[in-house]
Amino acid sequence: MMMKARIILSADKKDFYKELFSLAIPIGMQNLLVALISATDALMLGRFSQDAVSAVSLANQVVFIMNLFIGAVVGGGGVLLAQYWGKGDRTMVKNIFCTILKWAFGISLVFFAFAMFIPETLMRIYTPEPKLIEIGTSYLRAVAFSYLFSGITNCYYLMMKLEGKAVKSVYISVVTLITDMVIDLFLIYGLCGVPRLGANGSAYSTVVVELVALVWCITESHKKGSLRPDLQGFKWFSKAITKDMFKVSLPMLGSSLAWGLGFSLHSLIMGHLGSDATAAASITSVAQELITCVCKGISAGAGIMVGKLLGRNMFDKAREYGKRFCYISFWTGGIHMALLCILAPVVTIFFVLSETAKQYLIMMLLFSGVYVFAYSINTIVVCGVFPAGGDSRYDAISVFFASWCFALPLALLGTFVFDLPVMVVYILMCADEIVKLPFILPRYRKYLWLKNLTREEDAAA
């Protein structure tokens, strides 16, 4: 009997890791490839001029904030999509997908208008330096059209993951990465008689690759067996389902805005500490994005896997999966920390930086090793497991207290009142993820995330 139980347990673990790898690896790879697009842009602009990489880093805070809103809509809708998918209600999945598309496009349109019509105002928020404002203003006007495409593309990527076709998003990201690199080479540096556009060249390549990704996603959705939006889905509206969606999305939005605006405020703080600090911090941010792609993939996989089980009322199995993801988060964080510490002395070789900026960069990357360890645990457990059953409020609360009541006030005081050294300010403003760690396990053990959020068809009307 015990031998039979062990065999069942072993088979269950095998199924768990098989499903996790089928989700986490493609999603992680897609995140990595998207991050590589940013990394190659930063690398090529870094070889072009320090001002260009600094200005573009600050200008991209606009799309960063836009993605916080879209991420909340996609994340909240994705929780419901995963549970209804587990329940087997494909009609409801299609209707919710169409709702997410409408919201994502509306958000993209607003930020497109900001970048197109008031770019100089946006740049002045982040830096007082005229040269950076000039470069960033021109860049924002050029890149604005890409915002209209990227929000919709993220919705299609979500559906690919649910349908078990996450590997398709990897193919798309590989092609867009190669396309971006080739166009960047010609437009940034002006090869083969092409005009030398610098930062604007990077903007135009972003527009092209976002359009390519969207067209490819739409084409994939029309293949046999894929779920795609239709007119009935866009007309559909359910007060009850919309309420469910906002019940999950609004805390996610609160968390995203609290974290993201705080992260954007990092750029403001670094921007007021000078070009050296801005350049080093922007490159460190890109390195963090590259390193943490794995934990983001695991987090997305956790949300889908646990959500499907909860939609089927398989609470015991969902609890076991949650426990496994907690262990995985710890080891993932350790690996991320080791990688950043190893890469810290090497990264400076690839950028044209002043000696001061190089010193800042090495020290920032070393401290980031501790930061990404905490970030990995928070991302997998708090942003993956918890929201799968609707417990999205905790992330918003923890971000508010850790960032806005602790890390950011100290960093702002250090910058504008006490005139602390750059590295002291950087450590203070990145301490938020570390402060959250002691509170995760007590919240996990309350099991507020073990909930089935689906409704019957008559209740969804």
mmCIF file of N, CA, C and O in Angstrom, residues 163-209:
data_model
loop_
_atom_site.group_PDB
_atom_site.id
_atom_site.type_symbol
_atom_site.label_atom_id
_atom_site.label_comp_id
_atom_site.label_asym_id
_atom_site.label_seq_id
_atom_site.Cartn_x
_atom_site.Cartn_y
_atom_site.Cartn_z
ATOM 1 N N GLU A 163 -3.700 28.008 -23.643
ATOM 2 C CA GLU A 163 -3.951 26.954 -24.626
ATOM 3 C C GLU A 163 -2.806 25.949 -24.725
ATOM 4 O O GLU A 163 -2.870 25.011 -25.512
ATOM 5 N N GLY A 164 -1.765 26.150 -23.919
ATOM 6 C CA GLY A 164 -0.618 25.255 -23.982
ATOM 7 C C GLY A 164 0.276 25.520 -25.172
ATOM 8 O O GLY A 164 1.037 24.643 -25.602
ATOM 9 N N LYS A 165 0.205 26.745 -25.716
ATOM 10 C CA LYS A 165 0.993 27.108 -26.892
ATOM 11 C C LYS A 165 1.993 28.210 -26.571
ATOM 12 O O LYS A 165 2.310 29.060 -27.411
ATOM 13 N N ALA A 166 2.475 28.201 -25.322
ATOM 14 C CA ALA A 166 3.405 29.249 -24.897
ATOM 15 C C ALA A 166 4.664 29.279 -25.753
ATOM 16 O O ALA A 166 5.293 30.336 -25.908
ATOM 17 N N VAL A 167 5.027 28.120 -26.321
ATOM 18 C CA VAL A 167 6.237 28.075 -27.153
ATOM 19 C C VAL A 167 6.094 28.962 -28.386
ATOM 20 O O VAL A 167 7.095 29.454 -28.926
ATOM 21 N N LYS A 168 4.839 29.197 -28.830
ATOM 22 C CA LYS A 168 4.622 30.087 -29.984
ATOM 23 C C LYS A 168 5.107 31.495 -29.681
ATOM 24 O O LYS A 168 5.672 32.175 -30.541
ATOM 25 N N SER A 169 4.874 31.934 -28.437
ATOM 26 C CA SER A 169 5.318 33.279 -28.061
ATOM 27 C C SER A 169 6.839 33.369 -28.080
ATOM 28 O O SER A 169 7.403 34.448 -28.304
ATOM 29 N N VAL A 170 7.505 32.239 -27.837
ATOM 30 C CA VAL A 170 8.976 32.215 -27.907
ATOM 31 C C VAL A 170 9.438 32.438 -29.343
ATOM 32 O O VAL A 170 10.359 33.225 -29.602
ATOM 33 N N TYR A 171 8.795 31.746 -30.288
ATOM 34 C CA TYR A 171 9.147 31.927 -31.700
ATOM 35 C C TYR A 171 8.975 33.396 -32.116
ATOM 36 O O TYR A 171 9.833 33.971 -32.808
ATOM 37 N N ILE A 172 7.851 33.974 -31.696
ATOM 38 C CA ILE A 172 7.582 35.372 -32.038
ATOM 39 C C ILE A 172 8.666 36.273 -31.462
ATOM 40 O O ILE A 172 9.186 37.175 -32.133
ATOM 41 N N SER A 173 9.024 36.029 -30.205
ATOM 42 C CA SER A 173 10.019 36.869 -29.533
ATOM 43 C C SER A 173 11.407 36.714 -30.153
ATOM 44 O O SER A 173 12.176 37.675 -30.217
ATOM 45 N N VAL A 174 11.747 35.502 -30.616
ATOM 46 C CA VAL A 174 13.037 35.284 -31.285
ATOM 47 C C VAL A 174 13.114 36.122 -32.561
ATOM 48 O O VAL A 174 14.109 36.820 -32.816
ATOM 49 N N VAL A 175 12.051 36.076 -33.351
ATOM 50 C CA VAL A 175 12.039 36.826 -34.614
ATOM 51 C C VAL A 175 12.074 38.325 -34.352
ATOM 52 O O VAL A 175 12.811 39.067 -35.023
ATOM 53 N N THR A 176 11.296 38.790 -33.360
ATOM 54 C CA THR A 176 11.286 40.224 -33.069
ATOM 55 C C THR A 176 12.625 40.696 -32.510
ATOM 56 O O THR A 176 13.046 41.818 -32.787
ATOM 57 N N LEU A 177 13.288 39.843 -31.729
ATOM 58 C CA LEU A 177 14.616 40.199 -31.213
ATOM 59 C C LEU A 177 15.608 40.387 -32.348
ATOM 60 O O LEU A 177 16.338 41.389 -32.409
ATOM 61 N N ILE A 178 15.636 39.419 -33.269
ATOM 62 C CA ILE A 178 16.569 39.497 -34.405
ATOM 63 C C ILE A 178 16.245 40.725 -35.264
ATOM 64 O O ILE A 178 17.143 41.468 -35.693
ATOM 65 N N THR A 179 14.946 40.928 -35.508
ATOM 66 C CA THR A 179 14.519 42.091 -36.302
ATOM 67 C C THR A 179 14.949 43.395 -35.639
ATOM 68 O O THR A 179 15.459 44.311 -36.299
ATOM 69 N N ASP A 180 14.750 43.476 -34.322
ATOM 70 C CA ASP A 180 15.107 44.679 -33.578
ATOM 71 C C ASP A 180 16.615 44.949 -33.662
ATOM 72 O O ASP A 180 17.041 46.094 -33.867
ATOM 73 N N MET A 181 17.423 43.896 -33.508
ATOM 74 C CA MET A 181 18.879 44.066 -33.544
ATOM 75 C C MET A 181 19.345 44.561 -34.907
ATOM 76 O O MET A 181 20.194 45.461 -35.002
ATOM 77 N N VAL A 182 18.781 43.973 -35.963
ATOM 78 C CA VAL A 182 19.199 44.352 -37.322
ATOM 79 C C VAL A 182 18.817 45.802 -37.618
ATOM 80 O O VAL A 182 19.634 46.597 -38.103
ATOM 81 N N ILE A 183 17.559 46.151 -37.311
ATOM 82 C CA ILE A 183 17.107 47.524 -37.580
ATOM 83 C C ILE A 183 17.879 48.523 -36.730
ATOM 84 O O ILE A 183 18.258 49.604 -37.199
ATOM 85 N N ASP A 184 18.133 48.170 -35.450
ATOM 86 C CA ASP A 184 18.922 49.047 -34.576
ATOM 87 C C ASP A 184 20.296 49.346 -35.173
ATOM 88 O O ASP A 184 20.763 50.496 -35.145
ATOM 89 N N LEU A 185 20.951 48.304 -35.669
ATOM 90 C CA LEU A 185 22.297 48.492 -36.223
ATOM 91 C C LEU A 185 22.300 49.530 -37.340
ATOM 92 O O LEU A 185 23.189 50.388 -37.417
ATOM 93 N N PHE A 186 21.294 49.463 -38.196
ATOM 94 C CA PHE A 186 21.243 50.377 -39.331
ATOM 95 C C PHE A 186 20.799 51.776 -38.914
ATOM 96 O O PHE A 186 21.389 52.772 -39.347
ATOM 97 N N LEU A 187 19.752 51.862 -38.075
ATOM 98 C CA LEU A 187 19.168 53.165 -37.774
ATOM 99 C C LEU A 187 19.915 53.940 -36.689
ATOM 100 O O LEU A 187 19.992 55.166 -36.753
ATOM 101 N N ILE A 188 20.453 53.241 -35.687
ATOM 102 C CA ILE A 188 21.177 53.957 -34.625
ATOM 103 C C ILE A 188 22.506 54.486 -35.142
ATOM 104 O O ILE A 188 22.851 55.655 -34.925
ATOM 105 N N TYR A 189 23.243 53.621 -35.862
ATOM 106 C CA TYR A 189 24.603 53.999 -36.296
ATOM 107 C C TYR A 189 24.675 54.513 -37.730
ATOM 108 O O TYR A 189 25.714 55.015 -38.158
ATOM 109 N N GLY A 190 23.579 54.371 -38.502
ATOM 110 C CA GLY A 190 23.584 54.875 -39.873
ATOM 111 C C GLY A 190 24.453 54.080 -40.813
ATOM 112 O O GLY A 190 25.244 54.649 -41.576
ATOM 113 N N LEU A 191 24.321 52.742 -40.799
ATOM 114 C CA LEU A 191 25.126 51.896 -41.677
ATOM 115 C C LEU A 191 24.585 51.903 -43.104
ATOM 116 O O LEU A 191 23.385 52.100 -43.324
ATOM 117 N N CYS A 192 25.491 51.677 -44.050
ATOM 118 C CA CYS A 192 25.143 51.502 -45.471
ATOM 119 C C CYS A 192 24.332 52.675 -46.029
ATOM 120 O O CYS A 192 23.384 52.490 -46.797
ATOM 121 N N GLY A 193 24.669 53.868 -45.628
ATOM 122 C CA GLY A 193 23.996 55.046 -46.159
ATOM 123 C C GLY A 193 22.678 55.395 -45.498
ATOM 124 O O GLY A 193 22.048 56.404 -45.847
ATOM 125 N N VAL A 194 22.220 54.585 -44.550
ATOM 126 C CA VAL A 194 20.982 54.889 -43.817
ATOM 127 C C VAL A 194 21.254 56.055 -42.861
ATOM 128 O O VAL A 194 22.335 56.142 -42.281
ATOM 129 N N PRO A 195 20.312 56.989 -42.704
ATOM 130 C CA PRO A 195 20.532 58.119 -41.784
ATOM 131 C C PRO A 195 20.870 57.653 -40.363
ATOM 132 O O PRO A 195 20.298 56.690 -39.867
ATOM 133 N N ARG A 196 21.813 58.357 -39.736
ATOM 134 C CA ARG A 196 22.260 58.026 -38.367
ATOM 135 C C ARG A 196 21.290 58.693 -37.380
ATOM 136 O O ARG A 196 21.387 59.883 -37.110
ATOM 137 N N LEU A 197 20.358 57.894 -36.816
ATOM 138 C CA LEU A 197 19.263 58.464 -36.038
ATOM 139 C C LEU A 197 19.458 58.376 -34.528
ATOM 140 O O LEU A 197 18.678 58.950 -33.770
ATOM 141 N N GLY A 198 20.441 57.626 -34.049
ATOM 142 C CA GLY A 198 20.679 57.525 -32.615
ATOM 143 C C GLY A 198 19.495 56.965 -31.851
ATOM 144 O O GLY A 198 18.955 55.919 -32.207
ATOM 145 N N ALA A 199 19.045 57.681 -30.816
ATOM 146 C CA ALA A 199 17.943 57.206 -29.972
ATOM 147 C C ALA A 199 16.661 57.005 -30.770
ATOM 148 O O ALA A 199 15.910 56.052 -30.534
ATOM 149 N N ASN A 200 16.395 57.879 -31.738
ATOM 150 C CA ASN A 200 15.184 57.731 -32.558
ATOM 151 C C ASN A 200 15.207 56.452 -33.388
ATOM 152 O O ASN A 200 14.161 55.861 -33.680
ATOM 153 N N GLY A 201 16.393 56.010 -33.779
ATOM 154 C CA GLY A 201 16.504 54.741 -34.501
ATOM 155 C C GLY A 201 16.009 53.582 -33.657
ATOM 156 O O GLY A 201 15.332 52.679 -34.158
ATOM 157 N N SER A 202 16.335 53.607 -32.369
ATOM 158 C CA SER A 202 15.843 52.584 -31.453
ATOM 159 C C SER A 202 14.324 52.636 -31.348
ATOM 160 O O SER A 202 13.653 51.602 -31.264
ATOM 161 N N ALA A 203 13.761 53.845 -31.364
ATOM 162 C CA ALA A 203 12.300 54.002 -31.283
ATOM 163 C C ALA A 203 11.615 53.407 -32.507
ATOM 164 O O ALA A 203 10.622 52.670 -32.391
ATOM 165 N N TYR A 204 12.133 53.707 -33.696
ATOM 166 C CA TYR A 204 11.512 53.188 -34.918
ATOM 167 C C TYR A 204 11.581 51.660 -34.978
ATOM 168 O O TYR A 204 10.635 51.005 -35.430
ATOM 169 N N SER A 205 12.688 51.084 -34.514
ATOM 170 C CA SER A 205 12.798 49.620 -34.517
ATOM 171 C C SER A 205 11.787 49.008 -33.556
ATOM 172 O O SER A 205 11.219 47.947 -33.834
ATOM 173 N N THR A 206 11.520 49.680 -32.432
ATOM 174 C CA THR A 206 10.526 49.188 -31.475
ATOM 175 C C THR A 206 9.137 49.162 -32.095
ATOM 176 O O THR A 206 8.372 48.205 -31.904
ATOM 177 N N VAL A 207 8.791 50.205 -32.847
ATOM 178 C CA VAL A 207 7.487 50.243 -33.526
ATOM 179 C C VAL A 207 7.346 49.069 -34.487
ATOM 180 O O VAL A 207 6.317 48.382 -34.520
ATOM 181 N N VAL A 208 8.397 48.813 -35.265
ATOM 182 C CA VAL A 208 8.352 47.728 -36.247
ATOM 183 C C VAL A 208 8.175 46.375 -35.575
ATOM 184 O O VAL A 208 7.311 45.577 -35.976
ATOM 185 N N VAL A 209 8.968 46.095 -34.528
ATOM 186 C CA VAL A 209 8.909 44.766 -33.910
ATOM 187 C C VAL A 209 7.587 44.543 -33.168
ATOM 188 O O VAL A 209 7.059 43.424 -33.152
#
